[in-house]
Tab-separated table of N, CA and C in Angstrom:
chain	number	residue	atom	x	y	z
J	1233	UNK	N	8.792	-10.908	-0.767
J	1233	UNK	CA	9.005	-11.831	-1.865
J	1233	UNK	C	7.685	-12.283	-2.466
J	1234	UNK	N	6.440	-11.986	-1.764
J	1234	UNK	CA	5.695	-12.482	-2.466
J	1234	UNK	C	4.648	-11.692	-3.102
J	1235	UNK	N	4.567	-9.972	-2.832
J	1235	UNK	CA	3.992	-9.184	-3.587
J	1235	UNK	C	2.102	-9.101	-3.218
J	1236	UNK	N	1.762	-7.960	-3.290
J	1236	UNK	CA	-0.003	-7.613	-3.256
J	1236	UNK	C	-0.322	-8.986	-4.150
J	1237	UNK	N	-0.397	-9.484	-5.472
J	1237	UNK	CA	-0.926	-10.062	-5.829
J	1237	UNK	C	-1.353	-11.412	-4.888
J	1238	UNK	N	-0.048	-11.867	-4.254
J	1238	UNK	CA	-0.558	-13.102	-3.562
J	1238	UNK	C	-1.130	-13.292	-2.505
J	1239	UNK	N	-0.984	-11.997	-1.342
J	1239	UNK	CA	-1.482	-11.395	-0.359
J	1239	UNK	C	-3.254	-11.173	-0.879
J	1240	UNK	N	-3.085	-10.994	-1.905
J	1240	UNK	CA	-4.953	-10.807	-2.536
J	1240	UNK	C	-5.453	-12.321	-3.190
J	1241	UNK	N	-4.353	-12.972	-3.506
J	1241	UNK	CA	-5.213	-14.856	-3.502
J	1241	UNK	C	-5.340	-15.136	-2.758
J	1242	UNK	N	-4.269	-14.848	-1.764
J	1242	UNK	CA	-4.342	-16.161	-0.137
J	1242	UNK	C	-6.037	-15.324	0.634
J	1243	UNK	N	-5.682	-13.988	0.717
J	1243	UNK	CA	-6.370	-13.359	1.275
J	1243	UNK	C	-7.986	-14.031	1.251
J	1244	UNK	N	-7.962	-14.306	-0.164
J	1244	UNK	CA	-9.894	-14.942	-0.593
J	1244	UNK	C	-10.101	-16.114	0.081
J	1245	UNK	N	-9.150	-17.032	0.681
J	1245	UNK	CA	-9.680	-18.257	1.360
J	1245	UNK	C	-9.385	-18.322	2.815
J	1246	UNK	N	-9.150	-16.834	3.407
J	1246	UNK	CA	-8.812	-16.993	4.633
J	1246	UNK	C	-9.256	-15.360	5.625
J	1247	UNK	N	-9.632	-15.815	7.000
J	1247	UNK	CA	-9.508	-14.262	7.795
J	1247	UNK	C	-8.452	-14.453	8.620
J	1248	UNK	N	-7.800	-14.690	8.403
J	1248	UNK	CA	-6.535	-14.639	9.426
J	1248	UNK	C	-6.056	-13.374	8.942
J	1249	UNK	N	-5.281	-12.872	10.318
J	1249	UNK	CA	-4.662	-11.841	10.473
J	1249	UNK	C	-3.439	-11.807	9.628
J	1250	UNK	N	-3.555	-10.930	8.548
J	1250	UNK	CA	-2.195	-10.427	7.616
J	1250	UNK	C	-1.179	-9.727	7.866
J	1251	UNK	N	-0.431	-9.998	8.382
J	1251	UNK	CA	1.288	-8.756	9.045
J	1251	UNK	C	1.649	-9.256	7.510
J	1252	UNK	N	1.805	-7.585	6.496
J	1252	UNK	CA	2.820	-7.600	5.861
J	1252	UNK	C	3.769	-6.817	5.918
J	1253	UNK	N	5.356	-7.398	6.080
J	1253	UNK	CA	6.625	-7.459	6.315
J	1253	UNK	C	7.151	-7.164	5.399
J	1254	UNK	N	6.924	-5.856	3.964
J	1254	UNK	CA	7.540	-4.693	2.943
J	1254	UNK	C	9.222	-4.501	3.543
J	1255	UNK	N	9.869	-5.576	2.895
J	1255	UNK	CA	11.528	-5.776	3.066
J	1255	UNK	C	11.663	-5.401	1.560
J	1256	UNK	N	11.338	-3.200	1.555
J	1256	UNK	CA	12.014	-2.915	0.403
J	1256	UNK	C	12.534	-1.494	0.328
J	1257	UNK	N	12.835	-0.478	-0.381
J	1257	UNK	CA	12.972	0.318	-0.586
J	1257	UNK	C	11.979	1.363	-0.644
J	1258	UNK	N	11.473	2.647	-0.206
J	1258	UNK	CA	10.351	3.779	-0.289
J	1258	UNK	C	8.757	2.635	-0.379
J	1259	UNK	N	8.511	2.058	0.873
J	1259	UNK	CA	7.746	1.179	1.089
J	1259	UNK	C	5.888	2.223	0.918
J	1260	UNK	N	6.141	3.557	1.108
J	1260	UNK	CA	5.128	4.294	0.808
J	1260	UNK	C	4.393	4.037	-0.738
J	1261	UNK	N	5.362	4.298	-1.680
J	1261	UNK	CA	4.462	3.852	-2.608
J	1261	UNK	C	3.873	2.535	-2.887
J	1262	UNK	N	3.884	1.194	-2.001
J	1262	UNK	CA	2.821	0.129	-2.262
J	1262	UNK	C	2.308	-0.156	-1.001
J	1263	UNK	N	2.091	0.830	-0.062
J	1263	UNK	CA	1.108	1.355	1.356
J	1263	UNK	C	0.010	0.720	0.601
J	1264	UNK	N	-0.644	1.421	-0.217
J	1264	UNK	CA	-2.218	1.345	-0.065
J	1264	UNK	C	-2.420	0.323	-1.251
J	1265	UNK	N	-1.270	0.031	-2.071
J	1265	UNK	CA	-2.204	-1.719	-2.670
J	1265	UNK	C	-1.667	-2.656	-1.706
J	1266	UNK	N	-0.906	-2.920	-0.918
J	1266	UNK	CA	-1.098	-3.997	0.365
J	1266	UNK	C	-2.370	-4.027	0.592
J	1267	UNK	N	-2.494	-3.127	1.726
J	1267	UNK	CA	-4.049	-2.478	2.058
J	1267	UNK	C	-5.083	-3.437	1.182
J	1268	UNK	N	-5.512	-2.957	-0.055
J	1268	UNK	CA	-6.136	-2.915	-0.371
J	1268	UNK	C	-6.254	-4.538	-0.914
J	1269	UNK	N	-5.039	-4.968	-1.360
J	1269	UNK	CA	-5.058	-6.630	-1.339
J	1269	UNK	C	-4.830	-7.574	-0.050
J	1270	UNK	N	-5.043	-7.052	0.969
J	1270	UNK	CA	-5.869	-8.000	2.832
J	1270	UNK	C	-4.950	-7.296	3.444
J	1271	UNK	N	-3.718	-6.568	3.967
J	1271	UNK	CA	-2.795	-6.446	4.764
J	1271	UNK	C	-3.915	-5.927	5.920
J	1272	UNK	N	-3.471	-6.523	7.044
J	1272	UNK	CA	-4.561	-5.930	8.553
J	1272	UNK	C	-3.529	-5.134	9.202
J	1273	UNK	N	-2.039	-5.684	8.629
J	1273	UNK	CA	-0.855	-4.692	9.474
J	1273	UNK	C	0.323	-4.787	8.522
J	1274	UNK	N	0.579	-3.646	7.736
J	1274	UNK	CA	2.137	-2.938	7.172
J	1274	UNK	C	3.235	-2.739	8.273
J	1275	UNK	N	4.083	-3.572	8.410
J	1275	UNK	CA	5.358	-3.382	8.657
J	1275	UNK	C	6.340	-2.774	7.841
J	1276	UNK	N	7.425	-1.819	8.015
J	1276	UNK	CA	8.355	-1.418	7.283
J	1276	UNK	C	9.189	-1.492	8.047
J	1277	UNK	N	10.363	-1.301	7.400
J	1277	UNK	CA	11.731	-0.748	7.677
J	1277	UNK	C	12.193	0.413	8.060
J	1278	UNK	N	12.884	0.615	9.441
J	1278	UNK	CA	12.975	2.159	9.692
J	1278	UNK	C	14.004	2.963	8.734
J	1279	UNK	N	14.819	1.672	8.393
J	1279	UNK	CA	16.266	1.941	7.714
J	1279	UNK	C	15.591	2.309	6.177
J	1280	UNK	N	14.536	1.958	5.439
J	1280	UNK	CA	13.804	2.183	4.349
J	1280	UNK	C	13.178	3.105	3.830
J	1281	UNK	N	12.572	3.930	4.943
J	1281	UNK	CA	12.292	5.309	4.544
J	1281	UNK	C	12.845	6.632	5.202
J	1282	UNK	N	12.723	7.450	4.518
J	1282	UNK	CA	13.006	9.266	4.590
J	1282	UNK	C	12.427	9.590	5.702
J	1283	UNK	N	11.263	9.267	5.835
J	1283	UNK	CA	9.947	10.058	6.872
J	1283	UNK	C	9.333	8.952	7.625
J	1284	UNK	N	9.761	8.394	8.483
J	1284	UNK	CA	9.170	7.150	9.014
J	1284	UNK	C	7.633	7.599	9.780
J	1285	UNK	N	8.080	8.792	10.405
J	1285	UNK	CA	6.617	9.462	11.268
J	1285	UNK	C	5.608	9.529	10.069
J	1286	UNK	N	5.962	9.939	9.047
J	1286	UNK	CA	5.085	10.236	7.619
J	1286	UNK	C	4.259	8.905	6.928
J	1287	UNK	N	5.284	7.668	6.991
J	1287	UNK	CA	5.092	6.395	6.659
J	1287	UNK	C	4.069	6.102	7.274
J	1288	UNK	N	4.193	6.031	8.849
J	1288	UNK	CA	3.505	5.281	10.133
J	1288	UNK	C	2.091	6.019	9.947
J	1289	UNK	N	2.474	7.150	9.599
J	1289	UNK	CA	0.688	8.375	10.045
J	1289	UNK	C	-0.149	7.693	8.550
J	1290	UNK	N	0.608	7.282	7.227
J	1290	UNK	CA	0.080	6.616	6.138
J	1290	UNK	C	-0.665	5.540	6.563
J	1291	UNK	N	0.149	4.776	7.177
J	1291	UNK	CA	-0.648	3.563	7.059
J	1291	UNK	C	-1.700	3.091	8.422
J	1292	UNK	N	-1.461	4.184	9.312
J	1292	UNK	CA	-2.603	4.088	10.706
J	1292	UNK	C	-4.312	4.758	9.973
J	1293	UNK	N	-3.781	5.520	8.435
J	1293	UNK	CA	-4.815	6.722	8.195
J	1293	UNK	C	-5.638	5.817	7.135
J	1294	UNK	N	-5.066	4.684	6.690
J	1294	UNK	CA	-5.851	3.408	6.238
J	1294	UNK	C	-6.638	2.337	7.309
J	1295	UNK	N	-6.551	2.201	8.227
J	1295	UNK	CA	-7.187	1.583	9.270
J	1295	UNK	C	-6.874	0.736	9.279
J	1296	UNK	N	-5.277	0.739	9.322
J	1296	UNK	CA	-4.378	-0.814	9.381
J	1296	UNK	C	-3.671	-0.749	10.547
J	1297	UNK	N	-3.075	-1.879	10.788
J	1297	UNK	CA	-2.317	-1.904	12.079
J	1297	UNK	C	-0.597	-1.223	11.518
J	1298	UNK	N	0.123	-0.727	12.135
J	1298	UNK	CA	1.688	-0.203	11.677
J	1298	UNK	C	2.332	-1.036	12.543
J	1299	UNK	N	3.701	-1.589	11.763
J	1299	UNK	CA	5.016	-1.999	12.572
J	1299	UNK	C	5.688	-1.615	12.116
J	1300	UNK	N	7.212	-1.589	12.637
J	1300	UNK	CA	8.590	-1.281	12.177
J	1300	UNK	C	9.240	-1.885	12.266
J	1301	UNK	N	10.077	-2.186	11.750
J	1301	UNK	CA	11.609	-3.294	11.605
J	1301	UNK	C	12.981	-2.492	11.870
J	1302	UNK	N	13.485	-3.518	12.402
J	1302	UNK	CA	15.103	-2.784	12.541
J	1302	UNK	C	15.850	-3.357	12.460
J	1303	UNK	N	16.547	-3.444	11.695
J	1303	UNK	CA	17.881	-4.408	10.983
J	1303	UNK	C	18.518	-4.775	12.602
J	1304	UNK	N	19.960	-5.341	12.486
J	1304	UNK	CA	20.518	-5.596	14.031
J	1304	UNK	C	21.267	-4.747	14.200
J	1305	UNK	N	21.908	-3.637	13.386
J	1305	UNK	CA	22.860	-3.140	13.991
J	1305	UNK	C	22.105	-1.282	14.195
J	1306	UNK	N	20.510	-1.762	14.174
J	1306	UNK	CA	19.928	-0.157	14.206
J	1306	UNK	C	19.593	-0.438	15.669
J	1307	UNK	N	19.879	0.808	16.333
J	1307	UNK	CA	19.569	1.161	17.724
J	1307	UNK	C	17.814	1.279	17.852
J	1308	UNK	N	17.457	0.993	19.307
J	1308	UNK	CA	16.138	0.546	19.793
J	1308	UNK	C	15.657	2.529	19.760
J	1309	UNK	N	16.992	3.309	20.212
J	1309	UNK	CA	16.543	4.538	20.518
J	1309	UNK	C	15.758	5.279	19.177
J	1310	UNK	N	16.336	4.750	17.973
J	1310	UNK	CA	15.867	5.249	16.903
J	1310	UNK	C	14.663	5.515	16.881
J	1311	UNK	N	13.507	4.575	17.569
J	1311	UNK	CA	12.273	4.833	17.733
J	1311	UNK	C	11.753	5.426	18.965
J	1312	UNK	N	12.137	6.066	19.401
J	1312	UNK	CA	11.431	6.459	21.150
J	1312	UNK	C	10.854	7.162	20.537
J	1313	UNK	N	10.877	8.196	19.853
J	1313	UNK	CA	9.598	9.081	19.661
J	1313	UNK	C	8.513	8.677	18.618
J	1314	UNK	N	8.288	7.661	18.070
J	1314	UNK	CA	7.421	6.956	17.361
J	1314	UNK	C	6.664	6.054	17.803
J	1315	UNK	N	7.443	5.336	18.652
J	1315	UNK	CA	6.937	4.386	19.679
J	1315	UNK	C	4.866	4.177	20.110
J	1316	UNK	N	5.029	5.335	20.589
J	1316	UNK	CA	3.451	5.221	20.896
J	1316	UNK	C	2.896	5.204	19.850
J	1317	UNK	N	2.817	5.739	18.305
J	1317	UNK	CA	2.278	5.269	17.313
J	1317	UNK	C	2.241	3.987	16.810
J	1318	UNK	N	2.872	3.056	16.966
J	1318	UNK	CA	3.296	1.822	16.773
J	1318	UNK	C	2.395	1.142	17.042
J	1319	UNK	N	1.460	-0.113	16.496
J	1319	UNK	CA	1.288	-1.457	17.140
J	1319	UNK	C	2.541	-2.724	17.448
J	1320	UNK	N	3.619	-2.830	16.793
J	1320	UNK	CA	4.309	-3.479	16.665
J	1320	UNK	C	5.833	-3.038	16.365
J	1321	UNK	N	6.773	-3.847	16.975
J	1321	UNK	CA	8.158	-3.727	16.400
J	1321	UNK	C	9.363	-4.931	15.993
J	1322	UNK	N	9.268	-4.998	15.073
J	1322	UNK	CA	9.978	-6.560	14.444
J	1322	UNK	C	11.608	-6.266	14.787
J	1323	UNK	N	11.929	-7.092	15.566
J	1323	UNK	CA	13.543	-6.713	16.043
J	1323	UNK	C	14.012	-8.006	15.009
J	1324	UNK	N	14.879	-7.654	14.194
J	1324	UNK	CA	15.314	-8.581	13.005
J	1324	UNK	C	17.130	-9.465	14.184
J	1325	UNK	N	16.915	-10.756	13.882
J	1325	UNK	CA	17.750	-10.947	15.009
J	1325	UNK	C	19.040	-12.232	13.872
J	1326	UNK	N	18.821	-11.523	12.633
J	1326	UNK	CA	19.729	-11.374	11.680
J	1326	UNK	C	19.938	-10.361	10.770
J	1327	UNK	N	20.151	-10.742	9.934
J	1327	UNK	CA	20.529	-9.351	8.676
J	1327	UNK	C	19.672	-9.793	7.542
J	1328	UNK	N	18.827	-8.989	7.131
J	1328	UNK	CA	17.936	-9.485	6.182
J	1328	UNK	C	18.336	-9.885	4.805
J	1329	UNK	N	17.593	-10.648	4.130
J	1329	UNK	CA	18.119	-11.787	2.783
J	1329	UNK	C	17.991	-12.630	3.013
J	1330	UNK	N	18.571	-13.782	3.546
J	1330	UNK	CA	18.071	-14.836	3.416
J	1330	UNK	C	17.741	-16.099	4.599
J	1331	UNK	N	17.379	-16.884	4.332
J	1331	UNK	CA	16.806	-17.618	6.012
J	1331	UNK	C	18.061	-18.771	5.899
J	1332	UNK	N	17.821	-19.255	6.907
J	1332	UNK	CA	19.413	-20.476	7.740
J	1332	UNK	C	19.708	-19.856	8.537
J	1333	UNK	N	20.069	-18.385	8.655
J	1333	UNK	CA	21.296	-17.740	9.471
J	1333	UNK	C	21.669	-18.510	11.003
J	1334	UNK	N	22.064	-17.715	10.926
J	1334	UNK	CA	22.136	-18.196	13.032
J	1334	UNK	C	21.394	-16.643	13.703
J	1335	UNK	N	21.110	-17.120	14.542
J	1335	UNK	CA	20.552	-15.926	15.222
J	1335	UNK	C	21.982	-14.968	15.959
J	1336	UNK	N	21.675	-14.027	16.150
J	1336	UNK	CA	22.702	-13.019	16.700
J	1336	UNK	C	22.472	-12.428	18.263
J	1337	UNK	N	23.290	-13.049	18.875
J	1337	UNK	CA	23.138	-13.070	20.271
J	1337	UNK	C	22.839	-11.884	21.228
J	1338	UNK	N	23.498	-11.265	20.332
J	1338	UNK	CA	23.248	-9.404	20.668
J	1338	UNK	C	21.873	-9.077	20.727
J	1339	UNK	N	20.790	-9.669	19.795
J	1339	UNK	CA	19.567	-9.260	19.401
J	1339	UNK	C	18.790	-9.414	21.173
J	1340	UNK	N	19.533	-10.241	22.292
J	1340	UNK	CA	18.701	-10.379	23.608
J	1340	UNK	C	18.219	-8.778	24.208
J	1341	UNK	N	19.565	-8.843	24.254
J	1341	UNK	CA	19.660	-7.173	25.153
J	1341	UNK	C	19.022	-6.148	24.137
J	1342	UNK	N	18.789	-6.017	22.588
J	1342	UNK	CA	18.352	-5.194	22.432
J	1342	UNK	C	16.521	-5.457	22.638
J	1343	UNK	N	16.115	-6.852	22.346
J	1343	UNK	CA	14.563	-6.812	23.119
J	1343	UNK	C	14.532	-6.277	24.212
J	1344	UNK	N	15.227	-7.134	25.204
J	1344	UNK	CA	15.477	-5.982	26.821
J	1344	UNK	C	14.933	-4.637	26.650
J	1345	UNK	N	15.636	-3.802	26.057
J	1345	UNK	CA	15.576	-2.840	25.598
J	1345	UNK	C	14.861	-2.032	25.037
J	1346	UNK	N	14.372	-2.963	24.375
J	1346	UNK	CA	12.548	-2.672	23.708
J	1346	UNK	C	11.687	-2.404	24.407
J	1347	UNK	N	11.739	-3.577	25.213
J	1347	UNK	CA	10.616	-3.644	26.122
J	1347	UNK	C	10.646	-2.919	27.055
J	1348	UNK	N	11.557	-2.420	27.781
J	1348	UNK	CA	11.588	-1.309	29.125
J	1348	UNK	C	11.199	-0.061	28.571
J	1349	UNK	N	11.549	0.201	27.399
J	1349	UNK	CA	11.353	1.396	26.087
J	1349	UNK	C	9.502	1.545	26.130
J	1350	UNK	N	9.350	0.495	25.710
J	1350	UNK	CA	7.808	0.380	25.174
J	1350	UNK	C	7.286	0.209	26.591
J	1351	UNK	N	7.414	-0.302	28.101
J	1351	UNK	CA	6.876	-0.207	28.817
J	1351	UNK	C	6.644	1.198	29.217
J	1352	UNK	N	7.522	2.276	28.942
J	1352	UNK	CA	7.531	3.246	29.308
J	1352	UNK	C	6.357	4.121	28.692
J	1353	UNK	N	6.441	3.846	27.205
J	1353	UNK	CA	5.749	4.818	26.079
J	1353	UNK	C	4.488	4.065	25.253
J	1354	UNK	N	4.352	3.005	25.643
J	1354	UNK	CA	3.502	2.178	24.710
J	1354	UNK	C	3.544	0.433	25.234
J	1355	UNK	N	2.881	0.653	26.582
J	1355	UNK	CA	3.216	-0.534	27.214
J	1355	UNK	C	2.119	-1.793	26.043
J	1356	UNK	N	1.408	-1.457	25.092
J	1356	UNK	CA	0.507	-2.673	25.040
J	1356	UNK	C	1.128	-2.998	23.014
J	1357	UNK	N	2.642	-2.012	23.201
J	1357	UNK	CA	3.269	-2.293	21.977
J	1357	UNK	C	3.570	-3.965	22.029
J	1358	UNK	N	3.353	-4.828	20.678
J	1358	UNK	CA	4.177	-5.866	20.613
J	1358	UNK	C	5.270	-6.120	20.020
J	1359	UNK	N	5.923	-6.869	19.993
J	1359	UNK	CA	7.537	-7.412	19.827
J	1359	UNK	C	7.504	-8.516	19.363
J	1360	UNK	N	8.018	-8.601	17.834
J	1360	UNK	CA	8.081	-9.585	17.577
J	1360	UNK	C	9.404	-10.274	16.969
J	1361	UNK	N	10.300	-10.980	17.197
J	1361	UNK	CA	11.796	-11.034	16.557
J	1361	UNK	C	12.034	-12.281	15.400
J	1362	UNK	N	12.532	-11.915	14.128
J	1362	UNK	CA	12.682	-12.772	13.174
J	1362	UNK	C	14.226	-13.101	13.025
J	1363	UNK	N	14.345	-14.335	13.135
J	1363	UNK	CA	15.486	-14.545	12.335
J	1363	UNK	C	16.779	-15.381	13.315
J	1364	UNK	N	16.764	-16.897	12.778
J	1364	UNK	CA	17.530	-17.678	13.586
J	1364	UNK	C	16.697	-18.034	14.453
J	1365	UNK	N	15.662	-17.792	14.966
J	1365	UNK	CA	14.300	-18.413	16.367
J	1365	UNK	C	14.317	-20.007	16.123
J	1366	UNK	N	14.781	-20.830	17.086
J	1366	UNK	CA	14.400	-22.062	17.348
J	1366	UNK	C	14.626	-22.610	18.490
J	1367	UNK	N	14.328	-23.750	18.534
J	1367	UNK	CA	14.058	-24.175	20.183
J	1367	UNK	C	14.980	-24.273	21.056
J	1368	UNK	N	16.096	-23.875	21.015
J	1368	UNK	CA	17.702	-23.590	21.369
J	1368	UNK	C	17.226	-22.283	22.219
J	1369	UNK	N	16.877	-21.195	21.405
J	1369	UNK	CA	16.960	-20.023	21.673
J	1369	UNK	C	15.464	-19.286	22.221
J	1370	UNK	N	14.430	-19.656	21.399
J	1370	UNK	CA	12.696	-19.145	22.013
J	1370	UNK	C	12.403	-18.673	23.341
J	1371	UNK	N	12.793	-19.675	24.418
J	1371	UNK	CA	12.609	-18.987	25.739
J	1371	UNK	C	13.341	-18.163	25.811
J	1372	UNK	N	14.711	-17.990	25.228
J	1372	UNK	CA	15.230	-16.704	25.961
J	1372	UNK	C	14.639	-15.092	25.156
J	1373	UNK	N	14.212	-15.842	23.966
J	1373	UNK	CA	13.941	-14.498	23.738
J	1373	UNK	C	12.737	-14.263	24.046
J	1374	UNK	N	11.474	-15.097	24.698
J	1374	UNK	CA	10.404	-14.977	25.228
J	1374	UNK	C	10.929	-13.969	26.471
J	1375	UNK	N	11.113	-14.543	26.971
J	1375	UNK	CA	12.046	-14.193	28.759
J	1375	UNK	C	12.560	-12.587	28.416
J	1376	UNK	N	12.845	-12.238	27.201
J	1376	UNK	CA	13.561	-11.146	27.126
J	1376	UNK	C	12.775	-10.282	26.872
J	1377	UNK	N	11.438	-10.683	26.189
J	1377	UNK	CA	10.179	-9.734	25.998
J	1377	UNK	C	9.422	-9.899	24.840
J	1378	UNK	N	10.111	-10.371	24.061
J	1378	UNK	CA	9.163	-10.378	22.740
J	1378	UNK	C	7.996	-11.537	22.670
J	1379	UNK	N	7.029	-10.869	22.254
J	1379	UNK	CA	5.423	-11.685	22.031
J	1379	UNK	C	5.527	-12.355	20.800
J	1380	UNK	N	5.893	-12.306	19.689
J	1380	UNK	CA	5.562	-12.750	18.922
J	1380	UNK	C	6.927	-13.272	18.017
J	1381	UNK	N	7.081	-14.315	17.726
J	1381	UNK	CA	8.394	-15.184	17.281
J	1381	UNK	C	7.913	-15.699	15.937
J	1382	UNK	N	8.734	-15.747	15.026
J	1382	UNK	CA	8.731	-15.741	13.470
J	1382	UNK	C	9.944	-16.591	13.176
J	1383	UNK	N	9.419	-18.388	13.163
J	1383	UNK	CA	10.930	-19.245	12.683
J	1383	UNK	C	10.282	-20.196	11.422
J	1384	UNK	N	10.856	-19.595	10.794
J	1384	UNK	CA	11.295	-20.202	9.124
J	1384	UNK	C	12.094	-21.529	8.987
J	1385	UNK	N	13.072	-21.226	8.965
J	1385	UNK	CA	14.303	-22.828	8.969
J	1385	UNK	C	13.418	-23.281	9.890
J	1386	UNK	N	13.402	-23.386	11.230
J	1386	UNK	CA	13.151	-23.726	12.416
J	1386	UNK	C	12.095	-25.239	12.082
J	1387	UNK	N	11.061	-24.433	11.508
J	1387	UNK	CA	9.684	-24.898	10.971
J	1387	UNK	C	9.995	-25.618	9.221
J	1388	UNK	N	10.066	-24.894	8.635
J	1388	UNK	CA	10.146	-25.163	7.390
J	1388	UNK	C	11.210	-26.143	6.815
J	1389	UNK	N	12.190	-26.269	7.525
J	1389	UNK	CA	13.475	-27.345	7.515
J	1389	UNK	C	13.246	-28.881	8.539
J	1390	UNK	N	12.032	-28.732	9.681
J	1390	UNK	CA	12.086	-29.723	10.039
J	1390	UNK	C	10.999	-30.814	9.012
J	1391	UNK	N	11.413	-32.362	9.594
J	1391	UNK	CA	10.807	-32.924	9.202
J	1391	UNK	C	9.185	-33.477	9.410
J	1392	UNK	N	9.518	-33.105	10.842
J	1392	UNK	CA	7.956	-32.986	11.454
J	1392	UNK	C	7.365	-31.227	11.929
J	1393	UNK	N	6.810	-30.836	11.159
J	1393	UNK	CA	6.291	-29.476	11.369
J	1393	UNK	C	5.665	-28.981	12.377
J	1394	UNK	N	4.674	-30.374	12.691
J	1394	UNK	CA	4.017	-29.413	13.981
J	1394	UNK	C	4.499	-30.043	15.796
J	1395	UNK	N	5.567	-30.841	14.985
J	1395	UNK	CA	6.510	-31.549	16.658
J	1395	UNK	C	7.345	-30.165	16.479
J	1396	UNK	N	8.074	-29.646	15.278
J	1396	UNK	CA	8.812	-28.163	15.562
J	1396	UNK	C	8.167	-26.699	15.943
J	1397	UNK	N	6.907	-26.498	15.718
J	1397	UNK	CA	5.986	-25.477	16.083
J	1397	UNK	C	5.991	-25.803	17.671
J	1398	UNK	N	5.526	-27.132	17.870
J	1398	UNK	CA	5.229	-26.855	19.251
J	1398	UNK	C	6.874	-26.569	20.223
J	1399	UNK	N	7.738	-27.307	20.022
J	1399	UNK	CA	9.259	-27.135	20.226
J	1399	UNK	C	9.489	-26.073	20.497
């Protein structure tokens, strides 16, 4: 939603690490203006492109970090043979569009899943799950494997921001 252009303003007043999260269609053709406006790591959609091995070898051959996304109802197996190319894998633990949802309970077992996956083929892969994460639910999906947690409502709906970060 917010496009290279803004990824290249924010980018000028900051070094923080950029994961951009391309929630679109043939994500290859705006690979290399991410890139080129701060992205340190392109995430896509496995469900988004034709050639995902083709995608991933694109954007490792820019000297960026690669992730993949997987809607909830795409299987973990989809990636075993990509896996070790990977820095990252965004397990979406709703249906992408829009934020409130509830999280989807199913999304546990498929981190599980991830992670015994990636211990196997890419033990120093990370995991990161979006969607519905709040303090109800965080440990379990910590507990279940994923490193890295992404809550929107969670954060952005409370009234005190950094009593809900730490939460």
């Amino acid at each position: 939603s917010f496009g290279p252009m803004v990824v290249k303003a924010v980018r000028k007043h900051t070094k923080l690490f950029f994961d951009v999260h391309l929630m679109i269609e043939n994500p290859d053709f705006f690979l290399e203006e991410f890139k080129n406006a701060g992205a340190d790591m392109i995430t896509v959609h496995q469900e988004s492109t034709k050639h995902l091995h083709r995608t991933i070898q694109g954007i490792k051959s820019m000297g960026i970090k690669a992730g993949v996304s997987l809607n909830p109802a795409t299987s973990v197996l989809t990636l075993e043979h990509i896996l070790p190319d990977l820095d990252m894998v965004l397990i979406m633990s709703v249906n992408p569009g829009f934020g409130g949802q509830s999280f989807i309970p199913e999304s546990i077992e498929k981190i599980k899943k991830l992670r015994a996956l990636a211990d196997q083929k890419n033990p120093s892969l990370l995991i990161q799950v979006d969607g519905g994460i709040n303090k109800d639910n965080s440990a379990d999906v910590i507990k279940a494997g994923a490193d890295i947690l992404v809550a929107g409502s969670a954060v952005f709906g409370a009234e005190d921001r950094k009593k809900a970060i730490k939460e």
